[in-house]
Amino acid sequence: MIEITINLNGKKISDRIEADTLLIDFLRSHNCLSVKRGCETTNCGLCTVLMDDTPILSCSMLAARAAGHTVYTLEGLQEEASSFVGFIADQGADQCGFCNPGFVMNTIALLRENPDPTDDEIRAFLAGNLCRCSGYEGQLRGIRNYLNSLKEQ
Amino acid sequence: MEHKEYKSINKSVRKKDAMQLLLGKPVYTEDIVPDNALVVKLLRSPHANAIVKTINTKAAKLVPGVVDVYTWEDVPQSRFTNAGQTYPEPSPYDRLIIDRHVRFSGDVVAIVAAENEKAASKAVSLIKVEYDVLEPVLDFRTAKDNKILVHPEDNWVAPCEVGGSNKRNLVASEENTHGDVDSVMADCDIVLDRTYHMKAYNQAMMETFRTYTTLDRYGRLHVISSTQIVFHVRRILSHALGIPKNMIRVEKPRIGGGFGAKQSAISEVYPAFVTIKTGRPAMIIFTREESQIAGSPRHEMEVRVKLGADKTGKIRVLDLYTLSNSGAYGEHGPTTVGLSGHKSIPMYTGSLEAFRFNFDVVYTNTMAAGAYRGYGATQGIFAVETTVNELAEMLNIDPTEIRNMNMLKEGMIMPAYYNELAAACALDKCLEHCKEMFEWDKKYPVRDMGNGKVRTAGMAMAMQGSSISNVDVGSATVKLTEDGTYMLLIGAADMGTGCDTILAQMVAECMDCSVDDVAVFGADTDASPYDSGSYASSTTYLTGKAVEKACAELKTKMCSIAADILGCDSEEMIFEEGLIRRINTEQTVSMREIGVKAQVSNTKSAESSVSHSSPVSPPPFMVGMVEIELDRLTGEVTIIDYMAVVDCGIPINPALARIQAEGGIVQGIGHTLMENVTNDASGRPIESSFMQYKVPTRLDMGNLKVEFEHSYEPTGPFGAKSIGEIVINTPGPALAHAIYRATGVWHRELPITPEQIAMTKSSKE
Ligand code: FES
Ligand code: FES
């Protein structure tokens, strides 16, 4: 067992964990249930969270490696997400929703880095976020409509 | 037929759960399991065909935290099917919870229950098994009447006569003929005889199979599972565990996708067994690997098409033989295969003089197949549409023209579709619309881009059904509350498709209220009215009609309660604009007053529960067109545009219908270009993770554009037909067509990978 401290969603959390605990399991056990597992092989993007503002796959990182770092899950970014997810809802592109948290987290990272992306930049940035339901196009339309709404303001 | 102006129907309303999902709320099975639940893990067979000679669980049981380990000796010995289907169950009873005879690489050998995941995994690794390894039947072409039997047991039962026999490795077999096929064929100018092969694709829904079970406060088994079929799961568990149905409650939370995978009880039985044995809460979460190797994928099929035509392109006769691979167990085997003929041949009703459709469904020692969106139609349509495209190319007729000459039109009787009338069919309009939107005439010609790349186009038509006629039951309960809002209770399962919302839109339309005034609850076998579940493209069409009928009945009841309030006869009352009005007076009673009255000194309930079943299964129709760029050197295919026009009757929620279409098209693109399912020589699956099983990303699909042509289905709610399944059917044949245009080679096996394109080309050159 090792003791780690993580700044999680703006709060310092200390816990004793097994050395091989994955970050995704640590986060889920700390009530960050938005973090989803879709594979075991870093291929789906469902487990995306932000560590020190960078999107990472929490299924393939040891919790111990996050010690001393700042981690945000969707639980901690509700307001930022709320600014754009309604546009995706208007497309019906939320569908089953299981991929949504990882997709929303990566979209947050995208928009922080590049507030005015082209469609191709959006596709490229989010390429690692699989979605089996929506066919992706509705997610893209949602983000596009959000960006257009900012320009109209 | 034109429809009237609706307030809530044909409107793109947001899904009721949209914000919960988009903001990551804990609404899925794994999110609501309590900490004290036992973790259930399965030991799976590495062998495709073997008998468990000895099994030693001593060391496993000694692992700290392990509660128990169960083997074939511990489970009930009566066979059941885990296919979720209506009575009489078409799939054979060929499963045990754990069978001593393991029949595919991935079949269950032992169940471990432990306090935590680590202990469970450790215990699984410590179980010692001695197998008597048998030779497997792996190639489905050699399975029928093979001397190796997948199910040699004597207690194999077929509850429904479908032509199967376990002593022949046969799950089902049938022959259908209409007209004099052989003499029409002999009289044809052109006969194409082609064989097509489609693999056992995985649904790859992002949420793998998972179930949580516990005993409720009455000691009943309470199951919370990611399932499309709560009532069927109740029956399956009752059969498997030998406990009465009223001692089981099955409920689904939100579901992370299903696409048919969750129309079989893949994960439920294991934790349920543990909970019954231990009295403790238990959960199982399939790994992605387990979902890939022991799920319930599409049936691998080989479809042989014999098409006879005259030299003008008139298609006179179709003769199909489908061989379907059900894998190690027979779930959905007898039924999926039927669609390969019944939902491909009728598209050519316009010109067909005769048809034949025969099939065999066989057992092999591979992963058991199940239900996957399209359910056999996908395989049949790939075969028939590709053959028709080949005929067009051969005769130098534009493929859209050859469709116009031969296709089904509204008002025709479809002999190949149970003699049903095509009462609502805008297939011809879909073709015209798609052709124009896609700019077919511009894109169809082969265009050399001058850099080793070539641009071409391909097309296909598709159909499906709407519910299983004379079989499935959709139900709805609508209740009025005392503040005038409504509750809708359903047994259909919203697996992300948005059925909760579209059914609420129907209540809102009927009751003249806002969609927000309708809360939806489902699905729960204790609370929901019986419903077959969400599959077979049935929810909008069947459960929707039940909603419409329940609302009509509720209105009558409300009129009666309102009459009591006014002290008059209920015949004098009518429902009008969200109020009950006494005819020829200004007297009205509000919903709120009726809701309150229903709770005070009242003998009439302000709720209605109605079941509905349909004698017909009206097909939706679709046309898809694709433009690709093919790299002649590498064989790489890049999709430029995929455009489709769908006739799903009146779309209840156009935004959700469109997303269904887009999602289905992308899955179809996956099957056609990248997803593959293969086994090694000993029968072990190769594509066991997302590393090897390549699901399309947002870089693989090009631009999608979907539009609608309306028809009005008189038997559907508000003119609606289905949308969920048909949308996966056009990419296979349309892409194979475009690839032919670019290379001159017809690929009749999917997926068509760059390697295959490059290699086939070079062997020809
Ligand atoms: S769970 Fe799939 S990438 Fe992390
Ligand atoms: S919405 Fe279901 S996987 Fe994306």
mmCIF file of N, CA, C and O in Angstrom, chain A residues 18 20 28 33-34 36 38-41 43 74 78 81-82 85-86 89-92 94-98 100 103-104 123 126-127 129-130 132-139 141, chain B residues 14-15 18 21-25 28 31 118 202-204 206-207 255-257 259 287-289 372 495-496 658-660 662-663 666-667 675 690-691 695-699 701 703:
data_model
loop_
_atom_site.group_PDB
_atom_site.id
_atom_site.type_symbol
_atom_site.label_atom_id
_atom_site.label_comp_id
_atom_site.label_asym_id
_atom_site.label_seq_id
_atom_site.Cartn_x
_atom_site.Cartn_y
_atom_site.Cartn_z
ATOM 1 N N GLU A 18 -3.249 0.397 -3.336
ATOM 2 C CA GLU A 18 -2.312 -0.613 -3.825
ATOM 3 C C GLU A 18 -1.481 0.022 -4.935
ATOM 4 O O GLU A 18 -2.002 0.834 -5.715
ATOM 5 N N ASP A 20 -0.537 -0.996 -7.677
ATOM 6 C CA ASP A 20 -0.929 -1.230 -9.079
ATOM 7 C C ASP A 20 -2.329 -0.687 -9.405
ATOM 8 O O ASP A 20 -2.907 -1.031 -10.433
ATOM 9 N N ARG A 28 -13.011 6.283 -9.979
ATOM 10 C CA ARG A 28 -14.364 5.738 -9.778
ATOM 11 C C ARG A 28 -14.618 5.464 -8.301
ATOM 12 O O ARG A 28 -15.724 5.677 -7.810
ATOM 13 N N LEU A 33 -17.868 8.881 -11.073
ATOM 14 C CA LEU A 33 -18.429 7.764 -11.833
ATOM 15 C C LEU A 33 -18.662 8.114 -13.299
ATOM 16 O O LEU A 33 -19.068 7.268 -14.091
ATOM 17 N N SER A 34 -18.390 9.361 -13.665
ATOM 18 C CA SER A 34 -18.487 9.709 -15.092
ATOM 19 C C SER A 34 -17.388 9.006 -15.887
ATOM 20 O O SER A 34 -17.520 8.809 -17.086
ATOM 21 N N LYS A 36 -15.550 6.318 -17.594
ATOM 22 C CA LYS A 36 -16.017 5.026 -18.075
ATOM 23 C C LYS A 36 -14.885 4.234 -18.708
ATOM 24 O O LYS A 36 -13.947 4.796 -19.269
ATOM 25 N N GLY A 38 -14.145 1.475 -21.619
ATOM 26 C CA GLY A 38 -14.732 0.855 -22.799
ATOM 27 C C GLY A 38 -13.841 -0.227 -23.382
ATOM 28 O O GLY A 38 -14.243 -0.983 -24.243
ATOM 29 N N CYS A 39 -12.580 -0.265 -22.928
ATOM 30 C CA CYS A 39 -11.657 -1.282 -23.423
ATOM 31 C C CYS A 39 -10.597 -1.451 -22.360
ATOM 32 O O CYS A 39 -10.661 -0.832 -21.312
ATOM 33 N N GLU A 40 -9.630 -2.293 -22.639
ATOM 34 C CA GLU A 40 -8.506 -2.400 -21.696
ATOM 35 C C GLU A 40 -7.221 -2.039 -22.402
ATOM 36 O O GLU A 40 -6.138 -2.294 -21.916
ATOM 37 N N THR A 41 -7.362 -1.479 -23.591
ATOM 38 C CA THR A 41 -6.190 -1.414 -24.466
ATOM 39 C C THR A 41 -5.906 -0.009 -24.997
ATOM 40 O O THR A 41 -5.306 0.125 -26.065
ATOM 41 N N ASN A 43 -7.753 2.067 -26.537
ATOM 42 C CA ASN A 43 -8.258 2.260 -27.895
ATOM 43 C C ASN A 43 -9.566 3.017 -28.002
ATOM 44 O O ASN A 43 -10.040 3.255 -29.110
ATOM 45 N N LEU A 74 -15.233 14.937 -15.371
ATOM 46 C CA LEU A 74 -16.416 15.711 -15.765
ATOM 47 C C LEU A 74 -17.186 16.218 -14.540
ATOM 48 O O LEU A 74 -17.820 17.272 -14.595
ATOM 49 N N GLN A 78 -18.538 20.643 -14.660
ATOM 50 C CA GLN A 78 -19.942 20.651 -15.069
ATOM 51 C C GLN A 78 -20.313 21.958 -15.774
ATOM 52 O O GLN A 78 -21.017 21.957 -16.775
ATOM 53 N N ALA A 81 -18.692 22.272 -19.226
ATOM 54 C CA ALA A 81 -19.340 21.341 -20.161
ATOM 55 C C ALA A 81 -20.731 21.849 -20.527
ATOM 56 O O ALA A 81 -21.158 21.764 -21.686
ATOM 57 N N SER A 82 -21.435 22.400 -19.543
ATOM 58 C CA SER A 82 -22.807 22.851 -19.789
ATOM 59 C C SER A 82 -22.883 23.919 -20.863
ATOM 60 O O SER A 82 -23.915 24.090 -21.509
ATOM 61 N N VAL A 85 -22.682 21.360 -24.218
ATOM 62 C CA VAL A 85 -23.285 20.039 -24.468
ATOM 63 C C VAL A 85 -24.746 20.115 -24.900
ATOM 64 O O VAL A 85 -25.253 19.210 -25.563
ATOM 65 N N GLY A 86 -25.425 21.201 -24.551
ATOM 66 C CA GLY A 86 -26.811 21.349 -24.993
ATOM 67 C C GLY A 86 -26.926 21.324 -26.514
ATOM 68 O O GLY A 86 -27.917 20.857 -27.064
ATOM 69 N N ALA A 89 -26.995 17.818 -27.449
ATOM 70 C CA ALA A 89 -28.320 17.276 -27.122
ATOM 71 C C ALA A 89 -29.339 17.654 -28.195
ATOM 72 O O ALA A 89 -30.196 16.856 -28.560
ATOM 73 N N ASP A 90 -29.231 18.862 -28.718
ATOM 74 C CA ASP A 90 -30.180 19.308 -29.747
ATOM 75 C C ASP A 90 -30.066 18.480 -31.021
ATOM 76 O O ASP A 90 -31.004 18.402 -31.811
ATOM 77 N N GLN A 91 -28.929 17.858 -31.230
ATOM 78 C CA GLN A 91 -28.752 16.970 -32.389
ATOM 79 C C GLN A 91 -29.209 15.550 -32.075
ATOM 80 O O GLN A 91 -29.216 14.694 -32.957
ATOM 81 N N GLY A 92 -29.494 15.264 -30.821
ATOM 82 C CA GLY A 92 -29.809 13.883 -30.425
ATOM 83 C C GLY A 92 -28.565 13.020 -30.408
ATOM 84 O O GLY A 92 -28.640 11.796 -30.373
ATOM 85 N N ASP A 94 -26.329 12.608 -28.186
ATOM 86 C CA ASP A 94 -25.917 11.997 -26.914
ATOM 87 C C ASP A 94 -26.120 10.490 -26.944
ATOM 88 O O ASP A 94 -25.392 9.735 -26.336
ATOM 89 N N GLN A 95 -27.160 10.030 -27.654
ATOM 90 C CA GLN A 95 -27.453 8.594 -27.821
ATOM 91 C C GLN A 95 -27.309 7.817 -26.508
ATOM 92 O O GLN A 95 -27.893 8.187 -25.513
ATOM 93 N N CYS A 96 -26.558 6.709 -26.528
ATOM 94 C CA CYS A 96 -26.500 5.894 -25.305
ATOM 95 C C CYS A 96 -25.747 6.614 -24.204
ATOM 96 O O CYS A 96 -25.911 6.324 -23.024
ATOM 97 N N GLY A 97 -24.887 7.539 -24.572
ATOM 98 C CA GLY A 97 -24.223 8.377 -23.588
ATOM 99 C C GLY A 97 -22.978 7.793 -22.966
ATOM 100 O O GLY A 97 -22.265 8.486 -22.246
ATOM 101 N N PHE A 98 -22.698 6.538 -23.237
ATOM 102 C CA PHE A 98 -21.596 5.898 -22.521
ATOM 103 C C PHE A 98 -20.248 6.494 -22.912
ATOM 104 O O PHE A 98 -19.335 6.558 -22.098
ATOM 105 N N ASN A 100 -20.014 9.599 -23.835
ATOM 106 C CA ASN A 100 -20.107 11.052 -23.721
ATOM 107 C C ASN A 100 -19.088 11.691 -22.767
ATOM 108 O O ASN A 100 -18.455 12.682 -23.142
ATOM 109 N N PHE A 103 -15.693 11.908 -24.372
ATOM 110 C CA PHE A 103 -15.792 12.804 -25.524
ATOM 111 C C PHE A 103 -15.907 14.270 -25.073
ATOM 112 O O PHE A 103 -15.245 15.155 -25.618
ATOM 113 N N VAL A 104 -16.711 14.507 -24.049
ATOM 114 C CA VAL A 104 -16.882 15.880 -23.558
ATOM 115 C C VAL A 104 -15.579 16.388 -22.949
ATOM 116 O O VAL A 104 -15.160 17.525 -23.192
ATOM 117 N N ARG A 123 -12.238 16.784 -35.924
ATOM 118 C CA ARG A 123 -12.166 15.344 -36.176
ATOM 119 C C ARG A 123 -10.815 14.775 -35.749
ATOM 120 O O ARG A 123 -10.737 13.708 -35.143
ATOM 121 N N LEU A 126 -10.371 14.681 -31.873
ATOM 122 C CA LEU A 126 -11.243 13.728 -31.182
ATOM 123 C C LEU A 126 -11.170 12.316 -31.782
ATOM 124 O O LEU A 126 -11.969 11.448 -31.424
ATOM 125 N N ALA A 127 -10.202 12.097 -32.653
ATOM 126 C CA ALA A 127 -10.153 10.808 -33.356
ATOM 127 C C ALA A 127 -10.065 9.619 -32.414
ATOM 128 O O ALA A 127 -10.563 8.535 -32.704
ATOM 129 N N ASN A 129 -11.582 9.232 -29.642
ATOM 130 C CA ASN A 129 -12.818 9.019 -28.877
ATOM 131 C C ASN A 129 -13.810 8.245 -29.727
ATOM 132 O O ASN A 129 -14.472 8.805 -30.598
ATOM 133 N N LEU A 130 -13.916 6.955 -29.467
ATOM 134 C CA LEU A 130 -14.849 6.133 -30.236
ATOM 135 C C LEU A 130 -16.279 6.398 -29.789
ATOM 136 O O LEU A 130 -16.548 6.696 -28.628
ATOM 137 N N ARG A 132 -19.963 4.302 -30.864
ATOM 138 C CA ARG A 132 -20.551 3.290 -31.731
ATOM 139 C C ARG A 132 -21.975 3.655 -32.126
ATOM 140 O O ARG A 132 -22.556 3.044 -32.998
ATOM 141 N N CYS A 133 -22.564 4.648 -31.447
ATOM 142 C CA CYS A 133 -23.984 4.946 -31.683
ATOM 143 C C CYS A 133 -24.205 6.041 -32.713
ATOM 144 O O CYS A 133 -25.040 5.910 -33.591
ATOM 145 N N SER A 134 -23.500 7.156 -32.560
ATOM 146 C CA SER A 134 -23.961 8.387 -33.200
ATOM 147 C C SER A 134 -23.502 8.538 -34.640
ATOM 148 O O SER A 134 -24.049 9.348 -35.377
ATOM 149 N N GLY A 135 -22.475 7.809 -35.037
ATOM 150 C CA GLY A 135 -21.934 8.041 -36.375
ATOM 151 C C GLY A 135 -21.135 9.329 -36.446
ATOM 152 O O GLY A 135 -20.788 9.779 -37.533
ATOM 153 N N TYR A 136 -20.861 9.941 -35.296
ATOM 154 C CA TYR A 136 -19.974 11.099 -35.162
ATOM 155 C C TYR A 136 -20.492 12.409 -35.759
ATOM 156 O O TYR A 136 -20.188 13.491 -35.262
ATOM 157 N N GLU A 137 -21.231 12.339 -36.830
ATOM 158 C CA GLU A 137 -21.608 13.556 -37.549
ATOM 159 C C GLU A 137 -22.444 14.487 -36.665
ATOM 160 O O GLU A 137 -22.279 15.701 -36.703
ATOM 161 N N GLY A 138 -23.320 13.910 -35.850
ATOM 162 C CA GLY A 138 -24.162 14.723 -34.971
ATOM 163 C C GLY A 138 -23.348 15.411 -33.885
ATOM 164 O O GLY A 138 -23.637 16.552 -33.493
ATOM 165 N N GLN A 139 -22.315 14.727 -33.412
ATOM 166 C CA GLN A 139 -21.429 15.358 -32.426
ATOM 167 C C GLN A 139 -20.744 16.561 -33.057
ATOM 168 O O GLN A 139 -20.617 17.628 -32.452
ATOM 169 N N ARG A 141 -21.816 18.334 -35.671
ATOM 170 C CA ARG A 141 -22.803 19.406 -35.881
ATOM 171 C C ARG A 141 -23.045 20.166 -34.584
ATOM 172 O O ARG A 141 -23.163 21.394 -34.581
ATOM 173 N N ARG B 14 -35.327 17.246 -27.740
ATOM 174 C CA ARG B 14 -34.151 16.678 -27.066
ATOM 175 C C ARG B 14 -34.510 15.401 -26.324
ATOM 176 O O ARG B 14 -35.595 15.305 -25.771
ATOM 177 N N LYS B 15 -33.601 14.475 -26.276
ATOM 178 C CA LYS B 15 -33.847 13.267 -25.500
ATOM 179 C C LYS B 15 -34.014 13.614 -24.024
ATOM 180 O O LYS B 15 -33.313 14.475 -23.495
ATOM 181 N N ALA B 18 -30.895 13.436 -22.061
ATOM 182 C CA ALA B 18 -29.703 13.980 -22.737
ATOM 183 C C ALA B 18 -28.719 14.637 -21.774
ATOM 184 O O ALA B 18 -27.525 14.334 -21.795
ATOM 185 N N LEU B 21 -26.860 12.332 -19.453
ATOM 186 C CA LEU B 21 -25.810 11.557 -20.127
ATOM 187 C C LEU B 21 -24.618 12.435 -20.480
ATOM 188 O O LEU B 21 -23.466 12.067 -20.260
ATOM 189 N N LEU B 22 -24.905 13.600 -21.034
ATOM 190 C CA LEU B 22 -23.807 14.461 -21.486
ATOM 191 C C LEU B 22 -22.995 15.017 -20.327
ATOM 192 O O LEU B 22 -21.835 15.393 -20.494
ATOM 193 N N LEU B 23 -23.607 15.088 -19.152
ATOM 194 C CA LEU B 23 -22.865 15.603 -18.003
ATOM 195 C C LEU B 23 -22.324 14.477 -17.128
ATOM 196 O O LEU B 23 -21.836 14.701 -16.021
ATOM 197 N N GLY B 24 -22.423 13.247 -17.620
ATOM 198 C CA GLY B 24 -21.720 12.138 -16.967
ATOM 199 C C GLY B 24 -22.320 11.666 -15.654
ATOM 200 O O GLY B 24 -21.596 11.211 -14.769
ATOM 201 N N LYS B 25 -23.637 11.760 -15.518
ATOM 202 C CA LYS B 25 -24.255 11.325 -14.261
ATOM 203 C C LYS B 25 -24.205 9.791 -14.134
ATOM 204 O O LYS B 25 -24.182 9.071 -15.138
ATOM 205 N N TYR B 28 -25.662 4.224 -15.163
ATOM 206 C CA TYR B 28 -25.489 2.898 -15.771
ATOM 207 C C TYR B 28 -25.308 1.828 -14.684
ATOM 208 O O TYR B 28 -25.045 2.152 -13.520
ATOM 209 N N ASP B 31 -22.507 1.950 -12.230
ATOM 210 C CA ASP B 31 -22.490 3.146 -11.388
ATOM 211 C C ASP B 31 -23.370 2.998 -10.150
ATOM 212 O O ASP B 31 -23.260 3.782 -9.216
ATOM 213 N N LYS B 118 -9.570 -8.433 -7.438
ATOM 214 C CA LYS B 118 -8.250 -9.066 -7.406
ATOM 215 C C LYS B 118 -8.344 -10.517 -6.982
ATOM 216 O O LYS B 118 -7.741 -11.405 -7.593
ATOM 217 N N ASN B 202 -18.958 -8.114 -34.362
ATOM 218 C CA ASN B 202 -19.376 -7.770 -33.010
ATOM 219 C C ASN B 202 -20.076 -6.420 -32.994
ATOM 220 O O ASN B 202 -19.662 -5.496 -33.677
ATOM 221 N N GLN B 203 -21.090 -6.337 -32.137
ATOM 222 C CA GLN B 203 -21.800 -5.066 -31.988
ATOM 223 C C GLN B 203 -20.853 -3.996 -31.447
ATOM 224 O O GLN B 203 -20.979 -2.828 -31.772
ATOM 225 N N ALA B 204 -19.934 -4.421 -30.572
ATOM 226 C CA ALA B 204 -18.955 -3.487 -30.003
ATOM 227 C C ALA B 204 -19.604 -2.254 -29.401
ATOM 228 O O ALA B 204 -19.093 -1.150 -29.520
ATOM 229 N N MET B 206 -20.302 0.370 -26.636
ATOM 230 C CA MET B 206 -19.213 0.839 -25.769
ATOM 231 C C MET B 206 -19.330 0.297 -24.341
ATOM 232 O O MET B 206 -18.330 0.113 -23.668
ATOM 233 N N GLU B 207 -20.552 0.055 -23.886
ATOM 234 C CA GLU B 207 -20.702 -0.566 -22.565
ATOM 235 C C GLU B 207 -20.788 -2.073 -22.771
ATOM 236 O O GLU B 207 -21.736 -2.573 -23.395
ATOM 237 N N ILE B 255 -28.597 2.234 -20.657
ATOM 238 C CA ILE B 255 -27.815 1.195 -21.318
ATOM 239 C C ILE B 255 -26.804 1.838 -22.247
ATOM 240 O O ILE B 255 -27.159 2.724 -23.026
ATOM 241 N N GLY B 256 -25.578 1.379 -22.169
ATOM 242 C CA GLY B 256 -24.524 1.943 -23.025
ATOM 243 C C GLY B 256 -24.444 1.270 -24.372
ATOM 244 O O GLY B 256 -23.401 0.793 -24.789
ATOM 245 N N GLY B 257 -25.575 1.216 -25.059
ATOM 246 C CA GLY B 257 -25.623 0.633 -26.402
ATOM 247 C C GLY B 257 -25.934 -0.851 -26.357
ATOM 248 O O GLY B 257 -25.605 -1.553 -25.400
ATOM 249 N N PHE B 259 -27.588 -2.646 -29.784
ATOM 250 C CA PHE B 259 -27.580 -3.053 -31.201
ATOM 251 C C PHE B 259 -27.963 -4.516 -31.382
ATOM 252 O O PHE B 259 -27.553 -5.147 -32.357
ATOM 253 N N THR B 287 -15.190 -7.958 -19.501
ATOM 254 C CA THR B 287 -14.104 -7.178 -20.082
ATOM 255 C C THR B 287 -14.407 -6.999 -21.568
ATOM 256 O O THR B 287 -15.271 -7.684 -22.125
ATOM 257 N N ARG B 288 -13.696 -6.106 -22.207
ATOM 258 C CA ARG B 288 -13.875 -5.959 -23.653
ATOM 259 C C ARG B 288 -13.520 -7.273 -24.338
ATOM 260 O O ARG B 288 -14.179 -7.691 -25.274
ATOM 261 N N GLU B 289 -12.484 -7.922 -23.832
ATOM 262 C CA GLU B 289 -12.090 -9.193 -24.443
ATOM 263 C C GLU B 289 -13.242 -10.200 -24.345
ATOM 264 O O GLU B 289 -13.576 -10.877 -25.326
ATOM 265 N N TYR B 372 -28.030 -8.962 -34.157
ATOM 266 C CA TYR B 372 -27.304 -7.713 -34.427
ATOM 267 C C TYR B 372 -28.115 -6.931 -35.450
ATOM 268 O O TYR B 372 -28.403 -7.445 -36.522
ATOM 269 N N MET B 495 -32.160 2.125 -25.308
ATOM 270 C CA MET B 495 -30.727 1.800 -25.173
ATOM 271 C C MET B 495 -29.872 2.909 -25.746
ATOM 272 O O MET B 495 -28.752 2.693 -26.196
ATOM 273 N N GLY B 496 -30.440 4.110 -25.765
ATOM 274 C CA GLY B 496 -29.709 5.245 -26.292
ATOM 275 C C GLY B 496 -30.387 5.801 -27.525
ATOM 276 O O GLY B 496 -30.111 6.913 -27.967
ATOM 277 N N ARG B 658 -32.453 10.733 -37.745
ATOM 278 C CA ARG B 658 -31.250 11.011 -38.527
ATOM 279 C C ARG B 658 -30.008 10.412 -37.861
ATOM 280 O O ARG B 658 -29.148 9.820 -38.526
ATOM 281 N N ILE B 659 -29.917 10.556 -36.530
ATOM 282 C CA ILE B 659 -28.757 9.994 -35.834
ATOM 283 C C ILE B 659 -28.755 8.469 -35.950
ATOM 284 O O ILE B 659 -27.699 7.844 -36.102
ATOM 285 N N GLN B 660 -29.941 7.867 -35.879
ATOM 286 C CA GLN B 660 -30.002 6.422 -36.084
ATOM 287 C C GLN B 660 -29.387 6.060 -37.421
ATOM 288 O O GLN B 660 -28.587 5.133 -37.525
ATOM 289 N N GLU B 662 -27.319 7.803 -39.325
ATOM 290 C CA GLU B 662 -25.881 8.086 -39.410
ATOM 291 C C GLU B 662 -25.074 7.030 -38.655
ATOM 292 O O GLU B 662 -24.056 6.529 -39.145
ATOM 293 N N GLY B 663 -25.549 6.686 -37.458
ATOM 294 C CA GLY B 663 -24.845 5.675 -36.660
ATOM 295 C C GLY B 663 -24.832 4.324 -37.354
ATOM 296 O O GLY B 663 -23.824 3.611 -37.344
ATOM 297 N N VAL B 666 -22.351 4.237 -40.299
ATOM 298 C CA VAL B 666 -20.948 4.127 -39.885
ATOM 299 C C VAL B 666 -20.636 2.701 -39.421
ATOM 300 O O VAL B 666 -19.568 2.160 -39.714
ATOM 301 N N GLN B 667 -21.577 2.061 -38.735
ATOM 302 C CA GLN B 667 -21.351 0.647 -38.379
ATOM 303 C C GLN B 667 -21.206 -0.203 -39.647
ATOM 304 O O GLN B 667 -20.339 -1.076 -39.734
ATOM 305 N N GLU B 675 -13.754 -4.053 -39.986
ATOM 306 C CA GLU B 675 -13.993 -4.994 -38.893
ATOM 307 C C GLU B 675 -13.912 -6.419 -39.440
ATOM 308 O O GLU B 675 -14.533 -6.740 -40.445
ATOM 309 N N PHE B 690 -9.965 -4.153 -29.030
ATOM 310 C CA PHE B 690 -10.091 -3.048 -29.983
ATOM 311 C C PHE B 690 -8.772 -2.742 -30.687
ATOM 312 O O PHE B 690 -8.721 -1.906 -31.582
ATOM 313 N N MET B 691 -7.696 -3.403 -30.256
ATOM 314 C CA MET B 691 -6.439 -3.288 -31.008
ATOM 315 C C MET B 691 -6.614 -3.933 -32.379
ATOM 316 O O MET B 691 -6.177 -3.418 -33.386
ATOM 317 N N VAL B 695 -13.012 -0.590 -34.982
ATOM 318 C CA VAL B 695 -14.282 0.104 -35.107
ATOM 319 C C VAL B 695 -13.996 1.456 -35.776
ATOM 320 O O VAL B 695 -12.977 2.068 -35.481
ATOM 321 N N PRO B 696 -14.857 1.920 -36.683
ATOM 322 C CA PRO B 696 -14.551 3.190 -37.361
ATOM 323 C C PRO B 696 -14.405 4.361 -36.374
ATOM 324 O O PRO B 696 -15.149 4.457 -35.405
ATOM 325 N N THR B 697 -13.447 5.206 -36.644
ATOM 326 C CA THR B 697 -13.308 6.451 -35.888
ATOM 327 C C THR B 697 -13.918 7.570 -36.731
ATOM 328 O O THR B 697 -14.377 7.329 -37.849
ATOM 329 N N ARG B 698 -13.854 8.782 -36.209
ATOM 330 C CA ARG B 698 -14.463 9.871 -36.974
ATOM 331 C C ARG B 698 -13.610 10.272 -38.184
ATOM 332 O O ARG B 698 -14.011 11.139 -38.946
ATOM 333 N N LEU B 699 -12.479 9.614 -38.371
ATOM 334 C CA LEU B 699 -11.686 9.900 -39.568
ATOM 335 C C LEU B 699 -11.981 8.914 -40.694
ATOM 336 O O LEU B 699 -11.444 9.027 -41.790
ATOM 337 N N MET B 701 -15.071 7.959 -42.027
ATOM 338 C CA MET B 701 -16.433 7.906 -42.565
ATOM 339 C C MET B 701 -16.787 8.960 -43.599
ATOM 340 O O MET B 701 -17.853 8.890 -44.177
ATOM 341 N N ASN B 703 -18.038 12.485 -45.313
ATOM 342 C CA ASN B 703 -19.186 13.325 -44.951
ATOM 343 C C ASN B 703 -20.458 12.514 -45.067
ATOM 344 O O ASN B 703 -20.693 11.860 -46.076
#
